[in-house]
CSV table of C-alpha atoms and ligand atoms in Angstrom, one decimal:
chain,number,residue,atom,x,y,z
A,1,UNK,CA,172.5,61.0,46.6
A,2,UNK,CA,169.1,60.2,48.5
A,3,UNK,CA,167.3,63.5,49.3
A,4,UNK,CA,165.2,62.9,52.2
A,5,UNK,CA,161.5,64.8,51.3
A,6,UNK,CA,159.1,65.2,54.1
A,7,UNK,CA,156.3,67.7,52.6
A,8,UNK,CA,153.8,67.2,49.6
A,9,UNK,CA,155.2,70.8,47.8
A,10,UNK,CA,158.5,69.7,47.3
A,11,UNK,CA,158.3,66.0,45.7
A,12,UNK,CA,155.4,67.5,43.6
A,13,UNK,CA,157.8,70.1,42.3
A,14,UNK,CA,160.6,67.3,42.1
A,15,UNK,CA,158.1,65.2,39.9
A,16,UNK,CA,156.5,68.0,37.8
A,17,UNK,CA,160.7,68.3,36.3
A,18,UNK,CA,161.0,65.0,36.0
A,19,UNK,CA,157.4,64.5,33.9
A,20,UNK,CA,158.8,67.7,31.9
A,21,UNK,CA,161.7,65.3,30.8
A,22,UNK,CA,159.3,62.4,30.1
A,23,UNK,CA,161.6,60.2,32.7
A,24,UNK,CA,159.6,57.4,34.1
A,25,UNK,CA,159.1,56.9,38.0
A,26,UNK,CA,159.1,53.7,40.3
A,27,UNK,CA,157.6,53.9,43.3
A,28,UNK,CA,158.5,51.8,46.5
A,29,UNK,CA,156.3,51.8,49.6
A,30,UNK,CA,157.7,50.5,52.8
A,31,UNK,CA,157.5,51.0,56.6
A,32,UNK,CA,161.2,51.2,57.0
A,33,UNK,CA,163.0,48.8,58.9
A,34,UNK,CA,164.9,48.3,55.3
A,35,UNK,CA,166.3,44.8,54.9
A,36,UNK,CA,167.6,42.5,51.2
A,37,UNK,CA,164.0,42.1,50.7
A,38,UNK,CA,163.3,45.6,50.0
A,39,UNK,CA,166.5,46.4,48.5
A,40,UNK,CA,164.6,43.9,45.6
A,41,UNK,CA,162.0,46.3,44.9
A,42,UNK,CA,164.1,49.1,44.4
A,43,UNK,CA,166.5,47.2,42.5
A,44,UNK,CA,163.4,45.6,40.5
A,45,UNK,CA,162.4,49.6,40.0
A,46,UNK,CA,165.4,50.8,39.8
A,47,UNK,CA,165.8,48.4,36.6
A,48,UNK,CA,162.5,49.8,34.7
A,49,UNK,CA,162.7,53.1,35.8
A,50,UNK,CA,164.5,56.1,35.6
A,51,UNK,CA,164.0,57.6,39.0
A,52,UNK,CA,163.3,55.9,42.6
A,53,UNK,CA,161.3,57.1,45.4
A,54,UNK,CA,161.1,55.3,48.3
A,55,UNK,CA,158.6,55.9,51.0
A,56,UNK,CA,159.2,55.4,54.9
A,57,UNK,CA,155.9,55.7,57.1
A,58,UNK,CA,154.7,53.1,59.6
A,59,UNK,CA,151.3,53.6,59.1
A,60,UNK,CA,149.5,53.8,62.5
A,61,UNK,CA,145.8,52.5,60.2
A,62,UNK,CA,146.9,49.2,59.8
A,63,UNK,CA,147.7,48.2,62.9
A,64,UNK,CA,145.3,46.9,65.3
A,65,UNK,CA,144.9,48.0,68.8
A,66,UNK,CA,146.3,45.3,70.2
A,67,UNK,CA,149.2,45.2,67.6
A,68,UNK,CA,153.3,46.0,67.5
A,69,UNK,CA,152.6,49.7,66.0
A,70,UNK,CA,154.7,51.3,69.5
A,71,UNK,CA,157.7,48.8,69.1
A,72,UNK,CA,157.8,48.7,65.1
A,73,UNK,CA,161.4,48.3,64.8
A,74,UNK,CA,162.7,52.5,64.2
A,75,UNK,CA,166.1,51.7,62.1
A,76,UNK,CA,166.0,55.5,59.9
A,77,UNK,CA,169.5,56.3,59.8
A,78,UNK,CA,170.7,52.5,58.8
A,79,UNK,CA,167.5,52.9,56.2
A,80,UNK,CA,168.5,56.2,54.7
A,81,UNK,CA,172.1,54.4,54.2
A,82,UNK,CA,170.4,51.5,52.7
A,83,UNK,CA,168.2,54.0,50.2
A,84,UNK,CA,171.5,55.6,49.1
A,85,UNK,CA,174.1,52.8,48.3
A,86,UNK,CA,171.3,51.1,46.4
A,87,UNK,CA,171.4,54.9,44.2
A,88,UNK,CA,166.8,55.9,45.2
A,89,UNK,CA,166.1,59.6,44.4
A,90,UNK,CA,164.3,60.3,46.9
A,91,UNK,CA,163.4,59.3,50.4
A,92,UNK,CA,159.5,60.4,51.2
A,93,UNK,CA,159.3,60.3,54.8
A,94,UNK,CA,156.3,62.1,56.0
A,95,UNK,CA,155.4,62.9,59.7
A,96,UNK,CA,152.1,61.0,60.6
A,97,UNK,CA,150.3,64.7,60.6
A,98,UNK,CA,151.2,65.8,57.4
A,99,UNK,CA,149.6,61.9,56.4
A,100,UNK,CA,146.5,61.8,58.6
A,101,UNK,CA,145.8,65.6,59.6
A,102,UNK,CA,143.2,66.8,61.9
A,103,UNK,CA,139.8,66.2,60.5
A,104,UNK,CA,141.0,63.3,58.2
A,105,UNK,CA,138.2,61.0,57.1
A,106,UNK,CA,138.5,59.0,54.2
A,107,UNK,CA,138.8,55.2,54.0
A,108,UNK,CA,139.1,53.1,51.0
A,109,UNK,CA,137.5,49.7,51.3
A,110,UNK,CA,138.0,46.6,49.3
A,111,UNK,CA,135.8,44.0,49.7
A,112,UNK,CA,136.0,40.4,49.1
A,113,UNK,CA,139.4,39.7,48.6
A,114,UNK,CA,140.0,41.2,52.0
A,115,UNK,CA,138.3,39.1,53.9
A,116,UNK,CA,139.8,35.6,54.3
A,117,UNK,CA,143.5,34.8,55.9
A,118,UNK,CA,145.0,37.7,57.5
A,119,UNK,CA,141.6,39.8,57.0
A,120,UNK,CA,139.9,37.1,59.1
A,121,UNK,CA,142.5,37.5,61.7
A,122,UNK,CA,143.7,41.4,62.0
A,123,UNK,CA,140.5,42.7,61.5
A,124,UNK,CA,140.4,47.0,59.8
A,125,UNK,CA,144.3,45.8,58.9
A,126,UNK,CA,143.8,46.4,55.0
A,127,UNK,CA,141.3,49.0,55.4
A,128,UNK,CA,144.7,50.9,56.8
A,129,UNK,CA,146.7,49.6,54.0
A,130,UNK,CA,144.5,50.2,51.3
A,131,UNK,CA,143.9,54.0,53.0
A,132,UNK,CA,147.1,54.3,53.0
A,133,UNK,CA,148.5,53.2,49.9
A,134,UNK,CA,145.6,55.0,48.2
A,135,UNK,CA,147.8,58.4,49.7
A,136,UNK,CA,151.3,57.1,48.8
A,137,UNK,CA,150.3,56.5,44.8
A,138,UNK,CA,148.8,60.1,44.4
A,139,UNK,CA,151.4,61.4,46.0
A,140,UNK,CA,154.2,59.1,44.2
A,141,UNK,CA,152.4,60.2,41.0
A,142,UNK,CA,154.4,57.2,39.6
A,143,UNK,CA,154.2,54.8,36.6
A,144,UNK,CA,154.9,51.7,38.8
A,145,UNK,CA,154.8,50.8,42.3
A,146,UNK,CA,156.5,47.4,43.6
A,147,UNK,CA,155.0,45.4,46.2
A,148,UNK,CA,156.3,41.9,47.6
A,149,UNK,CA,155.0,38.9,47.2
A,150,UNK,CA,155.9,37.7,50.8
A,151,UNK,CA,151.9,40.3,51.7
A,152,UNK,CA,150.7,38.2,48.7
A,153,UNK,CA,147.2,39.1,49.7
A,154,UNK,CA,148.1,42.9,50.0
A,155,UNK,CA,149.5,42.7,46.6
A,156,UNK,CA,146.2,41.3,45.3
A,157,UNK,CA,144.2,44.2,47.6
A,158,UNK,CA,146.4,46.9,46.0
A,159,UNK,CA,145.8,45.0,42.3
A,160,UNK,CA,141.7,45.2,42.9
A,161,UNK,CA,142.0,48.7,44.6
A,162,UNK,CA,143.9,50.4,41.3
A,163,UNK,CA,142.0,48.7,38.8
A,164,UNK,CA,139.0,49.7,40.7
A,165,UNK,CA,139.6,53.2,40.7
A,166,UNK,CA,141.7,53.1,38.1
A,167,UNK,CA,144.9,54.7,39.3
A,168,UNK,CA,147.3,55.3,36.0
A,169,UNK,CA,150.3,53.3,38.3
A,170,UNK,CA,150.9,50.0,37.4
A,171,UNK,CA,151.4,47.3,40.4
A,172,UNK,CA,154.4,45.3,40.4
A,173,UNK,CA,154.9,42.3,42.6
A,174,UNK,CA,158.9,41.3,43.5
A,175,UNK,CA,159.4,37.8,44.7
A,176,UNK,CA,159.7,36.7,47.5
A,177,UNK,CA,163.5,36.9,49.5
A,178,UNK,CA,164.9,34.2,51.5
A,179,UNK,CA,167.4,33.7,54.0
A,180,UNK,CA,169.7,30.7,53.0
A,181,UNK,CA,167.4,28.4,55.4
A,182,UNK,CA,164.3,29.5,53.9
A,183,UNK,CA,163.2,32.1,56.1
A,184,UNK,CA,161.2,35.1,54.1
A,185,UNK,CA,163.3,38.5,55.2
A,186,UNK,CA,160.7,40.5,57.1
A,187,UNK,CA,161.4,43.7,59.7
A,188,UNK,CA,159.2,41.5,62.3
A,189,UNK,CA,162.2,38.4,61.6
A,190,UNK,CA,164.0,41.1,64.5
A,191,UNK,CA,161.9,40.5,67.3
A,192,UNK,CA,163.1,36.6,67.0
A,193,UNK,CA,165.1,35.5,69.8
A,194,UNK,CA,168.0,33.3,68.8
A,195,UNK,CA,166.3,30.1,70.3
A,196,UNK,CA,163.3,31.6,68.0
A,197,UNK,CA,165.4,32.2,64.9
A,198,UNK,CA,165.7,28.7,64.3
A,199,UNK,CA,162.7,27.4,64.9
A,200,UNK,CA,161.7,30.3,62.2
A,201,UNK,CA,162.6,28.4,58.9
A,202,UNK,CA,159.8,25.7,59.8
A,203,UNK,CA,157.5,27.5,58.9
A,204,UNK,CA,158.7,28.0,54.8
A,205,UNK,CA,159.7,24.5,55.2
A,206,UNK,CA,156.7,23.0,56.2
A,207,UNK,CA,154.4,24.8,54.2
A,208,UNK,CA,156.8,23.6,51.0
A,209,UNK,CA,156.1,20.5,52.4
A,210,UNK,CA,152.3,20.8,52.7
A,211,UNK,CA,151.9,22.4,48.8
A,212,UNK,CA,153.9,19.1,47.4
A,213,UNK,CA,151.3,17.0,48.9
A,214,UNK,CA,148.4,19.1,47.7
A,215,UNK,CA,150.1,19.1,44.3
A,216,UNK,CA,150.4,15.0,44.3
A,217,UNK,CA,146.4,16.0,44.8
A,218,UNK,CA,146.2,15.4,48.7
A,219,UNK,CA,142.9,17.0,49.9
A,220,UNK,CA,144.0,20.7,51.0
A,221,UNK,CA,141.8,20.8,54.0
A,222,UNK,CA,143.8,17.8,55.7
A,223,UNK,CA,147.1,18.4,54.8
A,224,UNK,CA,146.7,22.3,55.9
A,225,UNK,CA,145.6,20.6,58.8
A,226,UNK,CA,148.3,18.6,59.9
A,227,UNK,CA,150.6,20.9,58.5
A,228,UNK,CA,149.4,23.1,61.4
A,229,UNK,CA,149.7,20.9,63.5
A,230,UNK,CA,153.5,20.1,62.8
A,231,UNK,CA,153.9,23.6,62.8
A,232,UNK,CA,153.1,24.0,66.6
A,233,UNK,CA,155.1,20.4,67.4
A,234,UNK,CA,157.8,22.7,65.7
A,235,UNK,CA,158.1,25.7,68.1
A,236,UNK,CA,155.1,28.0,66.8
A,237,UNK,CA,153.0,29.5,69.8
A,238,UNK,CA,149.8,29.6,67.5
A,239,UNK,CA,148.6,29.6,63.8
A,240,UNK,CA,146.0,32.0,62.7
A,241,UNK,CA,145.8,30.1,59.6
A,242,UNK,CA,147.3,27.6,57.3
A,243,UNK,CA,145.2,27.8,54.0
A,244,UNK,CA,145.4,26.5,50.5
A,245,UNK,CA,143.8,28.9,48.4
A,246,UNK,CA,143.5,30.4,44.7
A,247,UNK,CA,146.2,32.8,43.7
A,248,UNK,CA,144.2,35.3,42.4
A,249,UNK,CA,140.6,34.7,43.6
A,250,UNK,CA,142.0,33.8,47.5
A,251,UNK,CA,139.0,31.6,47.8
A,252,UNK,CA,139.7,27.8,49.5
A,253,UNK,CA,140.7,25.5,47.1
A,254,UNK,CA,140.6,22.1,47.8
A,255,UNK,CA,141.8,20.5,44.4
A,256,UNK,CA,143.6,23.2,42.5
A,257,UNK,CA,145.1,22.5,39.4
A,258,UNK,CA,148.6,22.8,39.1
A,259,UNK,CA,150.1,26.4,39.9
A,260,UNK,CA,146.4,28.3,40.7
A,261,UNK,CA,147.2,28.0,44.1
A,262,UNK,CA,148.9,29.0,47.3
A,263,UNK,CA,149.2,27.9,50.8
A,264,UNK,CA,149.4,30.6,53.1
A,265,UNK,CA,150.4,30.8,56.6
A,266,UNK,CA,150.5,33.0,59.4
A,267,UNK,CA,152.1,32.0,63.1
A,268,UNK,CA,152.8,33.3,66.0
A,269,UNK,CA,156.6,32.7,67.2
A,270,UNK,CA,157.6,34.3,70.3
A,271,UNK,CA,156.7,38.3,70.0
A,272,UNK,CA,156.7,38.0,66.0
A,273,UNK,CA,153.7,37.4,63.7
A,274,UNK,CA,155.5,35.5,60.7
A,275,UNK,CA,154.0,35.2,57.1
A,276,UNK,CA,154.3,33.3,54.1
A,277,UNK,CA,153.1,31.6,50.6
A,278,UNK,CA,153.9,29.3,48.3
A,279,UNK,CA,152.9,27.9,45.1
A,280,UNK,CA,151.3,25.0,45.0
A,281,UNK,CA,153.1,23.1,42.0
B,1,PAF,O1,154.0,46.2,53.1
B,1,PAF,C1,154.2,47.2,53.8
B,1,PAF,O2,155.3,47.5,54.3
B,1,PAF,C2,153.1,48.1,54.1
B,1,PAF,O3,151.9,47.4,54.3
B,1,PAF,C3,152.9,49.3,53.1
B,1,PAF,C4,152.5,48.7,51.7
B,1,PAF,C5,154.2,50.1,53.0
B,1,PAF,C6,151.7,50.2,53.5
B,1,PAF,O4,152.0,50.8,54.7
């Protein structure tokens, strides 16, 4: 049985009994709108530790101004559901007060690897996730936290921003989950129009397409190129990028030797903003 937790008092207490038992504790942050792809990190936690908490807050901080923060898809009932056939502890759903209360004024800022891709084009974005997620890992106290791979630059963010400050949980990134047609599962897949839904898949395929070139050692700056370009000759509104970069580093690479690399797109597809990465050999 889920038990839905919504002040600080009672999943410290709730902790505190479980660290008296020396029982381990995954931790997985989300914004609710639960789909398969979450459902792998808490199966992925579920399978190294004892306990589950699951967090559900659409954190106002990282969205921009101009962003989808008012009509983030609001799914809680169907979520809770979700959280409790797939047997998590706990559901920590704070209210945005009890997360950012009057006065609040702490950031955490990681620089460098948040610059490039979709630091370039959502500008303050990972400030919020990094302030954020900073908040959720005291307050999961946990030994691991799961992150997808699909936000493969907020998983290196979150990596830099523990080892940093050195926050005793260790980071866990979940691959990547696919509809059968390629399409990473993401909450923003819903504001897709049918038309829009399958023009969607492209954009995995394309970019396969793009990191098989660069990985039969294709220049990375033309084939992102005219990967872009297909990508709009597809359906796609607009690309804020198409990038071949290092995996860990996320700095352009133009040459990368095998498996070093990723190429990384974000599009624009009717009202959605869809993301992606793959390897590059
Ligand atoms: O990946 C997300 O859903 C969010 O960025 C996260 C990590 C839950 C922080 O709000």
């Amino acid at each position: 049985m889920t038990e839905v937790i919504r002040d600080v008092a009672s999943l410290r207490m709730l902790q505190a009994s479980w660290r008296r038992a020396g029982e381990s504790v995954g931790l997985v942050p989300t914004m609710g709108a639960l789909h398969a792809g979450h459902m792998a990190l808490v199966n992925a936690a579920r399978e190294e530790c004892r306990h589950v908490i699951a967090t559900i807050f659409v954190n106002p901080t990282q969205f921009g101004p101009t962003e989808d923060l008012n009509a983030y898809p609001d799914t809680f009932d169907a979520d809770l559901q979700l959280l409790r056939d797939n047997e998590v502890d706990v559901c920590f759903a704070p209210m945005r007060e009890l997360m950012y209360p009057d006065g609040f004024a702490t950031t955490v800022k990681v620089a460098g690897l948040t610059e490039p891709l979709c630091g370039a084009t959502r500008p303050g974005h990972f400030d919020g996730v990094t302030q954020v997620v900073a908040k959720l890992l005291n307050l999961g106290a946990a030994d691991r936290a799961y992150f997808g791979q699909k936000d493969w630059q907020q998983l290196a963010v979150v990596r830099q921003m523990v080892r940093d400050l050195n926050f005793p949980t260790e980071i866990i990134g979940v691959p990547t989950v696919r509809a059968n047609d390629g399409l990473a599962l993401s909450s923003r897949n819903a504001y897709l129009s049918a038309a829009e839904r399958e023009i969607a898949p492209s954009l995995n395929r394309i970019i396969r397409n793009a990191a098989a070139q660069i990985a039969r050692g294709h220049g990375a700056a033309g084939v992102c190129e005219a990967a872009a370009h297909e990508l709009i000759k597809a359906g796609f509104q607009s690309v804020d990028y198409l990038e071949c970069r290092d995996a860990k580093t996320l700095q352009q690479a133009e040459r990368p030797a095998k498996g070093t690399a990723r190429v990384f797109v974000a599009a624009k597809l009717g009202k959605a903003r869809l993301i992606d990465n793959v390897s590059v050999g």
